[in-house]
Coordinates of C-alpha atoms in Angstrom, one line a residue:
M6 CA 0.1 0.2 -0.2
N7 CA 1.1 3.8 -0.9
C8 CA 2.4 5.6 2.1
D9 CA 1.5 8.8 1.0
N10 CA -1.2 10.4 3.1
M11 CA -4.9 8.1 4.3
Q12 CA -7.7 9.4 6.0
A13 CA -8.9 7.1 9.0
N14 CA -11.9 8.0 10.9
G15 CA -11.8 10.6 9.0
A16 CA -9.2 12.4 10.4
E17 CA -7.0 13.6 7.9
Q18 CA -2.4 11.7 8.1
D19 CA 0.7 14.4 7.8
R20 CA 1.2 15.0 5.1
D21 CA 4.5 16.7 5.7
S22 CA 6.4 13.1 5.7
E23 CA 6.1 10.7 3.1
L24 CA 7.3 8.1 3.9
S25 CA 6.9 8.1 8.0
C26 CA 4.9 5.3 9.3
Q27 CA 2.0 6.2 11.3
N28 CA 1.3 4.5 14.8
G29 CA -1.7 2.2 14.4
A30 CA -2.2 3.6 18.0
Q31 CA -3.7 6.8 16.8
N32 CA -7.1 5.8 15.4
G33 CA -7.3 3.5 18.5
E34 CA -7.7 0.7 16.6
S35 CA -6.3 -2.1 18.6
S36 CA -8.6 -3.0 20.9
S37 CA -6.5 -6.0 22.9
V38 CA -5.5 -4.8 26.8
G39 CA -2.4 -3.1 26.2
A40 CA 0.6 -1.5 24.8
A41 CA -0.6 -1.4 21.4
H42 CA 2.6 -2.3 18.7
S43 CA 2.8 -0.2 15.7
N44 CA 0.9 -3.1 13.6
G45 CA -1.8 -3.4 15.7
L46 CA -2.2 -7.3 14.3
L47 CA -2.7 -10.1 16.0
S48 CA -0.6 -13.4 17.6
V49 CA -2.3 -16.0 19.2
T50 CA -1.0 -18.3 22.4
N51 CA -1.5 -22.1 23.0
N52 CA -4.4 -21.4 24.3
G53 CA -6.4 -19.9 21.7
N54 CA -7.1 -16.7 22.3
A55 CA -5.8 -13.7 20.6
V56 CA -3.7 -11.0 22.2
S57 CA -2.0 -7.8 21.0
N58 CA 1.7 -7.7 18.7
N59 CA 3.8 -5.2 17.5
N60 CA 2.5 -5.7 14.1
G61 CA 0.4 -4.3 11.8
V62 CA 0.0 -0.3 10.9
S63 CA 4.2 1.3 10.2
A64 CA 5.2 1.8 13.5
Q65 CA 7.5 5.3 13.2
P66 CA 6.7 6.4 16.7
A67 CA 5.5 10.3 16.5
S68 CA 8.2 12.9 16.7
N69 CA 9.2 16.2 16.1
N70 CA 10.6 17.3 12.2
N71 CA 12.4 19.6 14.9
S72 CA 14.1 16.0 16.5
T73 CA 14.4 13.7 13.5
S74 CA 16.1 16.9 11.6
D75 CA 18.6 16.7 13.7
T76 CA 19.6 13.7 14.8
N77 CA 19.6 12.4 10.4
S78 CA 21.1 16.1 9.3
G79 CA 24.9 13.8 8.5
V80 CA 22.4 10.9 6.1
K81 CA 22.0 10.7 3.6
K82 CA 17.9 11.2 2.4
K83 CA 16.8 8.3 2.2
K84 CA 15.2 6.9 -1.6
R85 CA 11.3 7.3 -2.0
L86 CA 10.5 3.2 -2.6
S87 CA 8.8 2.7 -5.9
Q88 CA 5.1 1.0 -6.4
S89 CA 7.0 -2.8 -6.5
E90 CA 9.2 -2.7 -3.1
E91 CA 6.8 -1.7 -1.5
D92 CA 4.7 -3.9 -2.2
V93 CA 8.0 -6.9 -2.0
I94 CA 8.4 -5.5 1.5
R95 CA 4.3 -5.5 2.4
L96 CA 4.6 -10.0 1.4
I97 CA 7.7 -9.8 2.9
G98 CA 6.3 -8.6 6.7
Q99 CA 3.4 -10.0 6.3
H100 CA 5.5 -13.6 6.1
L101 CA 7.3 -12.2 9.3
N102 CA 4.5 -11.6 11.3
D103 CA 2.7 -15.2 10.9
L104 CA 5.9 -16.5 12.1
G105 CA 5.5 -15.0 15.1
L106 CA 8.5 -11.9 14.3
N107 CA 6.4 -9.7 15.5
Q108 CA 9.6 -7.0 17.0
T109 CA 11.2 -7.4 13.2
V110 CA 7.6 -6.3 11.6
D111 CA 7.7 -3.3 13.6
L112 CA 11.9 -2.3 12.7
L113 CA 10.3 -3.4 8.7
M114 CA 7.8 -1.3 8.6
Q115 CA 9.6 1.5 11.0
E116 CA 12.5 1.7 8.6
S117 CA 11.6 1.3 5.9
G118 CA 8.7 4.6 6.1
C119 CA 6.2 1.6 4.7
R120 CA 2.2 0.1 7.1
L121 CA 1.4 -3.3 7.0
E122 CA -2.1 -3.0 6.3
H123 CA -4.7 0.8 6.2
P124 CA -5.4 0.9 10.3
S125 CA -9.1 0.4 9.4
A126 CA -7.9 -2.7 8.2
T127 CA -6.5 -3.8 11.3
K128 CA -8.7 -2.6 13.2
F129 CA -11.7 -5.3 11.6
R130 CA -9.1 -7.6 11.7
N131 CA -8.5 -7.2 15.6
H132 CA -12.7 -7.4 16.5
V133 CA -13.4 -10.9 13.8
I134 CA -10.8 -12.6 15.6
E135 CA -11.4 -11.1 19.2
G136 CA -15.7 -11.9 18.0
E137 CA -16.2 -8.1 18.8
W138 CA -18.8 -8.6 16.3
D139 CA -20.7 -4.8 17.0
K140 CA -17.5 -3.4 16.6
A141 CA -16.2 -5.4 13.6
E142 CA -20.3 -4.4 11.8
S143 CA -19.0 -0.9 12.9
D144 CA -15.6 -1.2 11.0
L145 CA -16.9 -2.0 7.6
N146 CA -18.6 1.9 7.7
E147 CA -14.9 3.2 8.0
L148 CA -14.1 0.6 5.1
K149 CA -16.7 0.6 2.5
A150 CA -15.2 4.1 1.5
L151 CA -12.0 2.1 0.6
M152 CA -13.6 -0.6 -1.4
H153 CA -13.6 -0.5 -5.2
S154 CA -17.0 -2.6 -4.8
P155 CA -18.9 -1.1 -2.1
S156 CA -22.1 -3.8 -2.3
A157 CA -18.9 -6.1 -1.9
I158 CA -20.3 -4.7 1.8
V159 CA -23.3 -7.0 2.3
R160 CA -22.0 -10.2 1.2
M161 CA -19.0 -8.6 4.6
K162 CA -21.5 -7.6 6.7
F163 CA -24.2 -11.8 6.4
L164 CA -20.4 -13.6 6.5
L165 CA -19.9 -11.4 9.9
L166 CA -23.0 -11.9 11.3
Q167 CA -23.1 -16.0 10.3
Q168 CA -20.5 -16.7 12.5
K169 CA -22.6 -14.3 15.5
Y170 CA -24.8 -16.1 15.2
L171 CA -23.0 -19.4 14.7
E172 CA -21.2 -18.6 18.2
Y173 CA -24.7 -17.8 19.6
L174 CA -25.8 -21.0 18.8
E175 CA -23.2 -22.9 20.2
D176 CA -23.4 -21.4 23.4
G177 CA -26.7 -23.0 24.0
K178 CA -28.2 -18.3 23.2
V179 CA -30.4 -19.4 21.6
L180 CA -33.7 -16.5 21.6
E181 CA -29.9 -13.9 20.4
A182 CA -29.5 -16.5 18.3
L183 CA -32.8 -16.0 16.6
Q184 CA -32.7 -12.6 17.1
V185 CA -29.8 -11.9 14.6
L186 CA -31.3 -14.4 12.2
R187 CA -34.6 -12.4 12.0
A188 CA -33.8 -8.5 13.3
E189 CA -30.2 -9.0 11.2
L190 CA -29.6 -11.3 8.7
T191 CA -32.6 -11.8 7.0
P192 CA -33.4 -8.0 6.6
L193 CA -30.0 -7.8 4.3
K194 CA -32.4 -10.3 1.8
Y195 CA -29.0 -11.7 0.8
N196 CA -28.9 -15.4 -0.1
T197 CA -32.1 -16.1 1.6
E198 CA -31.4 -20.2 1.1
R199 CA -28.0 -19.9 2.9
I200 CA -31.0 -17.8 6.1
H201 CA -33.9 -21.0 6.0
I202 CA -30.9 -23.1 6.2
L203 CA -28.9 -21.2 9.1
S204 CA -32.3 -21.2 11.0
G205 CA -33.1 -25.3 10.5
Y206 CA -29.5 -25.6 12.6
L207 CA -31.8 -24.4 16.1
M208 CA -33.6 -27.6 15.9
C209 CA -29.8 -28.9 17.0
S210 CA -29.6 -30.6 20.0
H211 CA -26.4 -30.4 21.7
A212 CA -22.9 -28.2 19.7
E213 CA -21.3 -31.2 17.7
D214 CA -24.3 -31.1 15.8
L215 CA -23.9 -28.5 15.0
R216 CA -20.8 -28.1 14.3
A217 CA -21.3 -31.5 11.4
K218 CA -24.2 -30.1 10.4
A219 CA -22.9 -26.4 9.7
E220 CA -19.3 -28.0 8.6
W221 CA -18.0 -25.3 10.7
E222 CA -14.9 -25.4 13.0
G223 CA -17.2 -23.9 16.7
K224 CA -16.1 -20.8 18.5
G225 CA -12.6 -19.6 18.3
T226 CA -9.4 -18.7 16.8
V227 CA -9.1 -21.2 13.9
S228 CA -13.6 -20.8 12.7
R229 CA -12.6 -16.8 13.1
T230 CA -9.7 -17.5 10.7
K231 CA -11.5 -19.0 8.5
L232 CA -14.3 -16.3 8.3
L233 CA -11.5 -13.5 8.1
D234 CA -9.4 -14.9 4.5
K235 CA -12.6 -15.0 3.4
L236 CA -13.6 -11.2 4.5
Q237 CA -9.9 -10.2 2.8
T238 CA -11.0 -11.0 -0.7
Y239 CA -13.3 -8.2 -0.9
L240 CA -11.2 -5.8 0.4
P241 CA -8.3 -4.3 -2.0
P242 CA -5.0 -5.0 -1.4
S243 CA -3.6 -2.0 -1.2
V244 CA -5.9 -2.2 2.3
M245 CA -5.6 -5.6 3.5
L246 CA -3.2 -8.4 2.0
P247 CA -4.8 -11.9 1.2
P248 CA -3.8 -14.8 3.8
R249 CA 0.0 -15.6 3.4
R250 CA 0.3 -14.2 -0.2
L251 CA 3.5 -15.1 -0.3
Q252 CA 3.4 -18.5 -0.1
T253 CA 1.3 -18.3 -2.6
L254 CA 3.1 -16.2 -4.9
L255 CA 6.3 -18.6 -4.3
K256 CA 3.6 -22.1 -5.2
Q257 CA 3.0 -20.0 -8.0
A258 CA 6.4 -19.6 -9.2
V259 CA 7.5 -23.4 -8.1
E260 CA 4.7 -24.6 -10.6
L261 CA 5.6 -22.7 -13.4
Q262 CA 8.4 -23.7 -13.0
R263 CA 7.6 -27.5 -12.9
E264 CA 5.2 -27.1 -16.0
R265 CA 7.7 -25.5 -18.1
C266 CA 10.7 -28.1 -18.0
L267 CA 10.6 -30.7 -20.3
Y268 CA 12.0 -33.9 -18.4
H269 CA 9.1 -33.1 -15.3
N270 CA 7.8 -36.6 -14.7
T271 CA 6.7 -37.0 -10.9
K272 CA 3.7 -36.4 -9.0
L273 CA 3.8 -32.7 -9.0
D274 CA 3.4 -31.2 -5.4
S275 CA 1.6 -28.3 -4.2
G276 CA 3.6 -27.5 -1.2
L277 CA 6.9 -25.8 -0.2
D278 CA 8.7 -28.1 1.5
T279 CA 9.7 -30.2 -0.7
V280 CA 11.6 -27.5 -3.0
S281 CA 14.1 -25.7 -2.5
L282 CA 13.4 -21.7 -3.4
L283 CA 17.2 -20.3 -4.5
L284 CA 17.4 -23.1 -7.0
D285 CA 15.0 -22.5 -10.6
H286 CA 13.8 -25.9 -10.1
A287 CA 15.6 -28.4 -13.7
C288 CA 14.9 -32.3 -13.9
S289 CA 17.9 -33.9 -15.5
R290 CA 17.4 -36.1 -18.3
K291 CA 19.0 -38.7 -16.8
Q292 CA 16.1 -39.0 -15.3
F293 CA 13.2 -39.4 -17.7
P294 CA 13.6 -42.5 -19.6
C295 CA 16.1 -42.7 -22.4
Y296 CA 18.0 -45.6 -20.9
T297 CA 17.7 -49.3 -21.9
Q298 CA 16.7 -51.6 -19.2
Q299 CA 16.7 -54.0 -20.0
I300 CA 16.5 -56.3 -23.9
L301 CA 13.8 -58.7 -24.1
T302 CA 14.8 -60.7 -27.3
E303 CA 12.7 -64.5 -26.5
H304 CA 10.8 -63.7 -28.9
C305 CA 12.5 -65.4 -32.5
N306 CA 10.9 -62.8 -35.5
E307 CA 9.9 -59.6 -35.7
V308 CA 7.8 -58.1 -32.6
W309 CA 5.1 -55.8 -33.3
F310 CA 3.2 -55.2 -30.2
C311 CA 3.8 -54.3 -27.4
K312 CA 1.1 -53.6 -24.2
F313 CA 1.4 -52.3 -20.5
S314 CA -1.5 -53.4 -18.6
N315 CA -3.5 -50.8 -16.5
N316 CA -2.1 -52.0 -14.1
G317 CA 1.0 -52.0 -14.6
T318 CA 2.0 -55.4 -13.6
K319 CA 2.5 -57.0 -17.2
L320 CA 3.3 -56.4 -20.3
A321 CA 1.8 -58.3 -23.4
T322 CA 4.0 -58.7 -26.0
G323 CA 2.3 -60.0 -30.0
S324 CA 5.1 -61.3 -32.4
K325 CA 5.0 -61.6 -35.8
D326 CA 6.5 -65.8 -34.3
T327 CA 2.7 -66.5 -33.6
T328 CA 2.9 -66.1 -29.8
V329 CA 1.7 -63.6 -27.2
I330 CA 4.6 -63.3 -24.4
V331 CA 2.9 -61.7 -21.0
W332 CA 6.0 -60.4 -18.9
Q333 CA 5.9 -59.9 -15.3
V334 CA 7.0 -56.5 -14.0
D335 CA 8.6 -56.2 -10.8
M336 CA 6.8 -52.7 -9.6
E337 CA 10.3 -52.5 -7.0
T338 CA 13.2 -52.9 -10.1
Q339 CA 11.2 -51.7 -12.6
Q340 CA 12.8 -55.4 -14.3
L341 CA 10.8 -57.7 -16.0
K342 CA 10.8 -61.7 -16.5
L343 CA 8.6 -63.8 -18.7
M344 CA 5.1 -64.9 -17.7
K345 CA 3.4 -66.6 -20.1
T346 CA 3.7 -67.5 -23.7
L347 CA 0.2 -67.9 -25.6
E348 CA 0.7 -69.7 -29.2
G349 CA -1.2 -71.0 -31.9
H350 CA -1.5 -67.5 -34.0
A351 CA -0.7 -68.9 -36.5
Y352 CA -0.9 -65.4 -38.8
G353 CA 0.9 -64.1 -36.2
V354 CA -0.1 -61.4 -33.4
S355 CA -0.4 -57.3 -35.2
Y356 CA -1.8 -56.0 -32.1
L357 CA -3.0 -56.5 -28.6
A358 CA -5.6 -55.2 -26.2
W359 CA -5.9 -55.4 -22.4
S360 CA -9.8 -55.6 -20.6
P361 CA -10.0 -52.9 -18.5
D362 CA -9.7 -54.7 -15.0
D363 CA -6.3 -56.8 -16.7
T364 CA -8.3 -60.8 -16.6
Y365 CA -8.9 -61.2 -20.0
L366 CA -5.9 -60.1 -23.5
I367 CA -7.2 -60.2 -27.0
A368 CA -4.6 -60.7 -30.1
C369 CA -5.7 -60.1 -33.7
G370 CA -3.4 -60.6 -36.1
P371 CA -2.4 -58.8 -39.5
D372 CA -5.3 -58.2 -42.3
D373 CA -5.2 -61.4 -43.6
C374 CA -6.3 -62.8 -40.0
S375 CA -9.7 -63.8 -40.2
E376 CA -10.0 -64.9 -36.2
L377 CA -10.1 -62.8 -32.6
W378 CA -8.6 -64.9 -29.7
L379 CA -9.4 -64.3 -25.7
W380 CA -6.6 -65.1 -23.3
N381 CA -7.7 -65.7 -19.2
I382 CA -4.1 -63.9 -18.9
Q383 CA -5.0 -65.8 -14.9
T384 CA -5.5 -68.6 -15.8
G385 CA -3.1 -69.0 -19.3
E386 CA -6.6 -70.8 -20.7
L387 CA -8.1 -69.2 -24.0
R388 CA -11.9 -68.8 -23.6
T389 CA -12.8 -67.9 -26.7
K390 CA -11.2 -67.8 -30.2
M391 CA -13.9 -65.7 -32.4
S392 CA -14.0 -65.4 -36.8
Q393 CA -17.0 -64.9 -37.9
S394 CA -16.3 -65.7 -41.9
H395 CA -13.7 -66.9 -43.8
E396 CA -13.6 -63.4 -45.3
D397 CA -13.3 -61.3 -42.2
S398 CA -9.9 -59.7 -41.1
L399 CA -10.3 -58.7 -37.7
T400 CA -7.1 -56.6 -37.3
S401 CA -8.1 -54.1 -34.6
V402 CA -10.3 -54.2 -31.6
A403 CA -11.2 -51.9 -28.5
W404 CA -12.6 -52.6 -24.9
N405 CA -16.2 -51.4 -23.9
P406 CA -15.8 -50.0 -20.0
D407 CA -17.8 -52.8 -18.4
G408 CA -14.9 -54.6 -19.8
K409 CA -18.4 -57.4 -20.8
R410 CA -18.1 -56.0 -23.8
F411 CA -15.5 -55.5 -26.7
V412 CA -15.6 -54.1 -30.5
T413 CA -13.2 -55.2 -32.8
G414 CA -13.3 -54.6 -37.4
G415 CA -11.0 -54.7 -40.4
Q416 CA -10.1 -53.2 -43.6
R417 CA -12.7 -55.5 -44.9
G418 CA -15.6 -53.9 -44.4
Q419 CA -16.6 -55.3 -40.5
F420 CA -17.8 -53.8 -37.7
Y421 CA -18.8 -56.4 -34.6
Q422 CA -19.8 -55.5 -30.9
C423 CA -19.1 -58.8 -29.5
D424 CA -19.7 -60.1 -25.9
L425 CA -16.5 -62.3 -24.1
D426 CA -18.2 -65.8 -25.2
G427 CA -17.1 -64.1 -29.0
N428 CA -21.4 -64.2 -29.6
L429 CA -22.2 -60.8 -32.0
L430 CA -24.1 -58.5 -30.7
D431 CA -24.2 -56.2 -32.7
S432 CA -22.6 -54.8 -36.7
W433 CA -22.2 -51.5 -38.7
E434 CA -22.0 -52.5 -42.2
G435 CA -19.1 -51.1 -45.2
V436 CA -16.8 -49.4 -42.5
R437 CA -13.3 -50.1 -44.4
V438 CA -11.7 -50.2 -40.0
Q439 CA -7.7 -50.2 -39.3
C440 CA -7.9 -49.0 -35.4
L441 CA -10.7 -49.3 -32.2
W442 CA -10.8 -47.1 -29.5
C443 CA -13.4 -47.0 -27.0
L444 CA -14.3 -43.6 -25.2
T445 CA -16.1 -43.6 -21.6
D446 CA -19.3 -43.6 -21.7
G447 CA -19.8 -47.2 -22.8
R448 CA -21.7 -45.9 -25.6
T449 CA -19.6 -44.2 -28.9
V450 CA -16.8 -45.9 -30.6
L451 CA -14.0 -44.3 -32.5
A452 CA -12.6 -45.6 -35.8
S453 CA -10.2 -44.9 -38.4
D454 CA -11.0 -46.4 -41.8
T455 CA -10.0 -45.9 -45.2
H456 CA -11.5 -42.7 -46.2
Q457 CA -8.6 -40.7 -43.7
R458 CA -11.7 -39.6 -41.2
I459 CA -12.4 -40.8 -37.4
R460 CA -15.4 -41.4 -36.9
G461 CA -18.0 -41.9 -33.9
Y462 CA -20.1 -44.4 -33.4
N463 CA -23.0 -45.1 -31.5
F464 CA -24.2 -48.2 -31.1
E465 CA -27.2 -48.0 -28.9
D466 CA -29.3 -45.0 -31.2
L467 CA -26.9 -46.4 -34.4
T468 CA -25.9 -42.7 -35.5
D469 CA -22.4 -41.6 -36.8
R470 CA -21.1 -38.8 -36.6
N471 CA -16.8 -37.6 -38.3
I472 CA -14.4 -36.0 -35.4
V473 CA -11.1 -36.4 -37.2
Q474 CA -10.0 -36.2 -41.4
E475 CA -6.9 -36.2 -42.6
D476 CA -5.5 -35.7 -45.7
H477 CA -3.6 -39.4 -45.4
P478 CA -4.4 -42.3 -44.1
I479 CA -4.6 -42.9 -40.6
M480 CA -2.5 -45.7 -40.0
S481 CA -2.6 -45.8 -36.1
F482 CA -4.1 -44.0 -33.0
T483 CA -4.4 -43.9 -29.7
V484 CA -6.7 -41.6 -27.0
S485 CA -5.8 -39.2 -24.2
K486 CA -7.0 -40.9 -20.8
N487 CA -9.6 -38.4 -19.9
G488 CA -11.0 -39.1 -23.9
R489 CA -10.7 -35.6 -25.3
L490 CA -7.0 -36.1 -27.0
A491 CA -6.4 -38.4 -29.8
L492 CA -2.8 -39.3 -31.4
L493 CA -2.6 -40.3 -34.5
N494 CA 0.0 -42.0 -36.8
V495 CA -0.6 -40.9 -40.2
A496 CA 0.9 -42.8 -43.8
T497 CA 4.5 -40.4 -44.6
Q498 CA 3.6 -37.3 -42.2
G499 CA 4.2 -38.4 -38.8
V500 CA 2.7 -38.5 -35.0
H501 CA -0.9 -35.6 -35.2
L502 CA -2.1 -34.2 -31.9
W503 CA -5.9 -33.6 -32.3
D504 CA -8.7 -32.7 -29.9
L505 CA -11.6 -34.0 -30.2
Q506 CA -14.1 -32.6 -28.9
D507 CA -13.0 -28.8 -30.8
R508 CA -12.6 -30.7 -33.4
V509 CA -9.1 -29.9 -34.1
L510 CA -5.5 -30.3 -35.4
V511 CA -3.4 -29.7 -32.0
R512 CA -0.3 -29.7 -33.3
K513 CA 2.1 -32.0 -35.4
Y514 CA 5.5 -33.9 -34.2
Q515 CA 8.7 -33.6 -35.8
G516 CA 11.8 -36.4 -36.6
V517 CA 9.6 -39.2 -37.0
T518 CA 10.2 -41.2 -39.9
Q519 CA 6.7 -42.5 -40.8
G520 CA 6.2 -44.2 -44.6
F521 CA 2.7 -47.3 -45.2
Y522 CA 4.0 -48.9 -41.8
T523 CA 1.4 -49.4 -39.8
I524 CA 3.4 -47.7 -36.2
H525 CA 1.8 -47.0 -33.2
S526 CA 2.2 -44.1 -30.4
C527 CA 1.3 -43.4 -26.9
F528 CA 1.0 -41.0 -24.7
G529 CA 2.7 -42.0 -21.6
G530 CA 4.0 -40.0 -18.0
H531 CA 3.4 -38.7 -14.5
N532 CA -0.3 -36.8 -16.5
E533 CA 0.3 -37.8 -19.5
D534 CA 2.7 -35.2 -20.4
F535 CA 4.8 -37.0 -22.1
I536 CA 4.1 -38.4 -26.2
A537 CA 6.4 -41.6 -27.5
S538 CA 6.2 -43.4 -30.7
G539 CA 8.9 -45.6 -32.6
S540 CA 9.5 -44.7 -36.3
E541 CA 11.4 -46.3 -39.8
D542 CA 14.7 -45.5 -38.8
H543 CA 14.9 -47.7 -36.6
K544 CA 14.4 -44.7 -33.0
V545 CA 12.2 -43.7 -30.3
Y546 CA 11.1 -40.8 -30.5
I547 CA 9.3 -39.0 -26.8
W548 CA 8.3 -35.1 -27.4
H549 CA 7.0 -33.4 -24.4
R550 CA 3.0 -32.9 -25.5
R551 CA 3.1 -28.5 -26.4
S552 CA 6.8 -28.6 -27.8
E553 CA 7.1 -29.7 -31.7
L554 CA 11.0 -31.2 -31.1
P555 CA 12.0 -34.2 -30.0
I556 CA 13.3 -33.7 -26.1
A557 CA 14.6 -37.9 -26.4
E558 CA 15.6 -39.4 -29.8
L559 CA 16.0 -42.8 -28.4
T560 CA 18.6 -45.3 -29.6
G561 CA 19.9 -49.3 -29.7
H562 CA 16.9 -50.6 -32.1
T563 CA 18.7 -52.1 -35.6
R564 CA 15.0 -52.2 -37.6
T565 CA 11.6 -50.5 -37.4
V566 CA 10.8 -50.0 -34.1
N567 CA 7.0 -50.9 -34.7
C568 CA 5.3 -50.1 -30.7
V569 CA 6.0 -48.0 -28.1
S570 CA 4.5 -48.7 -24.4
W571 CA 4.5 -46.6 -21.3
N572 CA 3.9 -47.8 -17.8
P573 CA 0.8 -46.5 -16.8
V574 CA 2.5 -47.2 -13.3
L575 CA 5.5 -46.0 -13.6
P576 CA 6.3 -42.9 -15.2
G577 CA 9.7 -43.7 -15.9
L578 CA 9.3 -47.1 -17.5
L579 CA 8.9 -47.5 -21.7
A580 CA 8.1 -50.5 -23.6
S581 CA 9.5 -50.7 -27.9
A582 CA 8.9 -53.1 -29.8
S583 CA 10.7 -53.4 -32.8
D584 CA 11.5 -55.9 -36.6
D585 CA 14.9 -57.1 -35.2
G586 CA 13.0 -59.2 -32.7
T587 CA 13.6 -57.6 -29.5
V588 CA 11.5 -55.1 -26.8
R589 CA 13.8 -53.1 -25.0
I590 CA 12.6 -51.0 -21.8
W591 CA 14.1 -48.2 -21.5
G592 CA 13.6 -46.6 -17.6
P593 CA 16.6 -43.4 -16.3
A594 CA 20.5 -43.4 -15.9
P595 CA 21.7 -46.4 -13.9
F596 CA 22.6 -44.7 -10.4
L597 CA 25.8 -42.8 -11.1
D598 CA 28.0 -41.0 -8.2
V599 CA 27.3 -36.8 -9.3
Q600 CA 31.0 -37.1 -11.2
D601 CA 30.7 -39.8 -12.7
A602 CA 27.3 -38.6 -13.9
E603 CA 28.4 -35.6 -15.6
G604 CA 30.6 -37.9 -17.3
L605 CA 28.4 -39.9 -19.4
N606 CA 28.6 -40.7 -22.1
E607 CA 24.3 -40.1 -22.9
C608 CA 23.0 -43.0 -25.1
C609 CA 20.3 -40.7 -26.8
S610 CA 20.8 -37.6 -28.7
M611 CA 18.9 -35.1 -27.1
D612 CA 17.1 -31.6 -29.0
S613 CA 17.6 -28.4 -26.6

């Protein structure tokens, strides 16, 4: 707040010294017993009683101009503070006051010539914390002239009277509470619905019942402090700072730095205790999954697909060698070991889909495969082998969120909805399906087709609509967990991000080599902030979702990388399947001491 002259209680303060601090006691703002300190703010003792202390309005003791000039005759005149400098001093003062360093706040305000808040606000704060409701209500008349929106006074008065009413009820003063309700709250003609609710509290038989029904902490410092926080939102910051303003600004700064960090891949912690404020936030790329942790070589031919289970504990891989291998993920060491081999897929396995509860796994083959295999992963038994017609091509599948149905189709014009036994429930004729996805509404199925588009099909009312239109064939697509974004691998174009709700192309990611092979990309990392894709140049590319240039290019495979899958539970674990017959598991760099880590040769190239 500017330290210019201000009026409080109608008395104009001294104009002669622009930087002089106003004595908090001159307007009688402290209502507590004892010597009022310069700020007049309250600290709280352990027993919850409010005690006046030395913080609040700035506090240079009153002195005549002659003595001041005598004292400072040899001292250089103090520079006038800018608005931003005053704001910073007030923020620091508020924070120090919250820590109980009241004498330090007094000295800061005295030396800077600023004051923490307006005298009328200080007086109002003290009266609220002390529960002197009539005086607090009177203070509102003084604050009204300082507010940008005088109509807010009614809302503030309502909040004050509501607290007063509840405290009367808790103390068993039912008649006084009723008087507040009828003679003070109701005439405000504000929030009548809330007044009806408040009147219902008259029926509460005891204090605990009242606190529970009102979701209120009860009479005392805790509820009054919360009330003050609400009241402060109606006051301009020049009059009274918002509560804990410095902490709020620091949290915002930390969150912004994390959002801008290209490699941040851990859960966001909104607290300040886990970070250092002395350095900018920066995640090392050594913490990012771009180092080979394992190479799985059990397949004996091209590996066409890989997919982690929804709970992250298993990885399924499908190969041209006619097998599906299910791998167990050790959630502690993040190492994988072979769990089951599912054999007999004569055409090879080019697509896999886990059921929502991870009990079942469906395997599809390439274009000339008319069969679909539904495995029970817990028992290792084949539950269903489905084939509607030898003319079919069942190359893609998607589970309904209820886990009791799935849709499947292919490029020969078949599009089926089936139950777990392979019984046909519904069909859609003439749709040449390239890839499928079921939305979480349980009704809409997204299907990319040979017309370079994605359409939405509703099996309940048999309607369909166009959602995405590309200029080149959509080889595959996947959808974010919230159903808002779709990630497309587009022939000769690469990886495109679409907003399904607004039906707009959001971003085209650069770097990947995409011809007419079917390559499957994925979302991943915490909050699905990252995107990964295989490529025909034998690499795995990783982008931050908001950046078109790759932040990592993972090398190691020797032929086309057909599919990538990001573990949904372990954000530092990524799998890739390649025509070179291997599955690579990528994770953070192995533990090294600082000097070794600095000198480590990167196994992945990074674009800054």
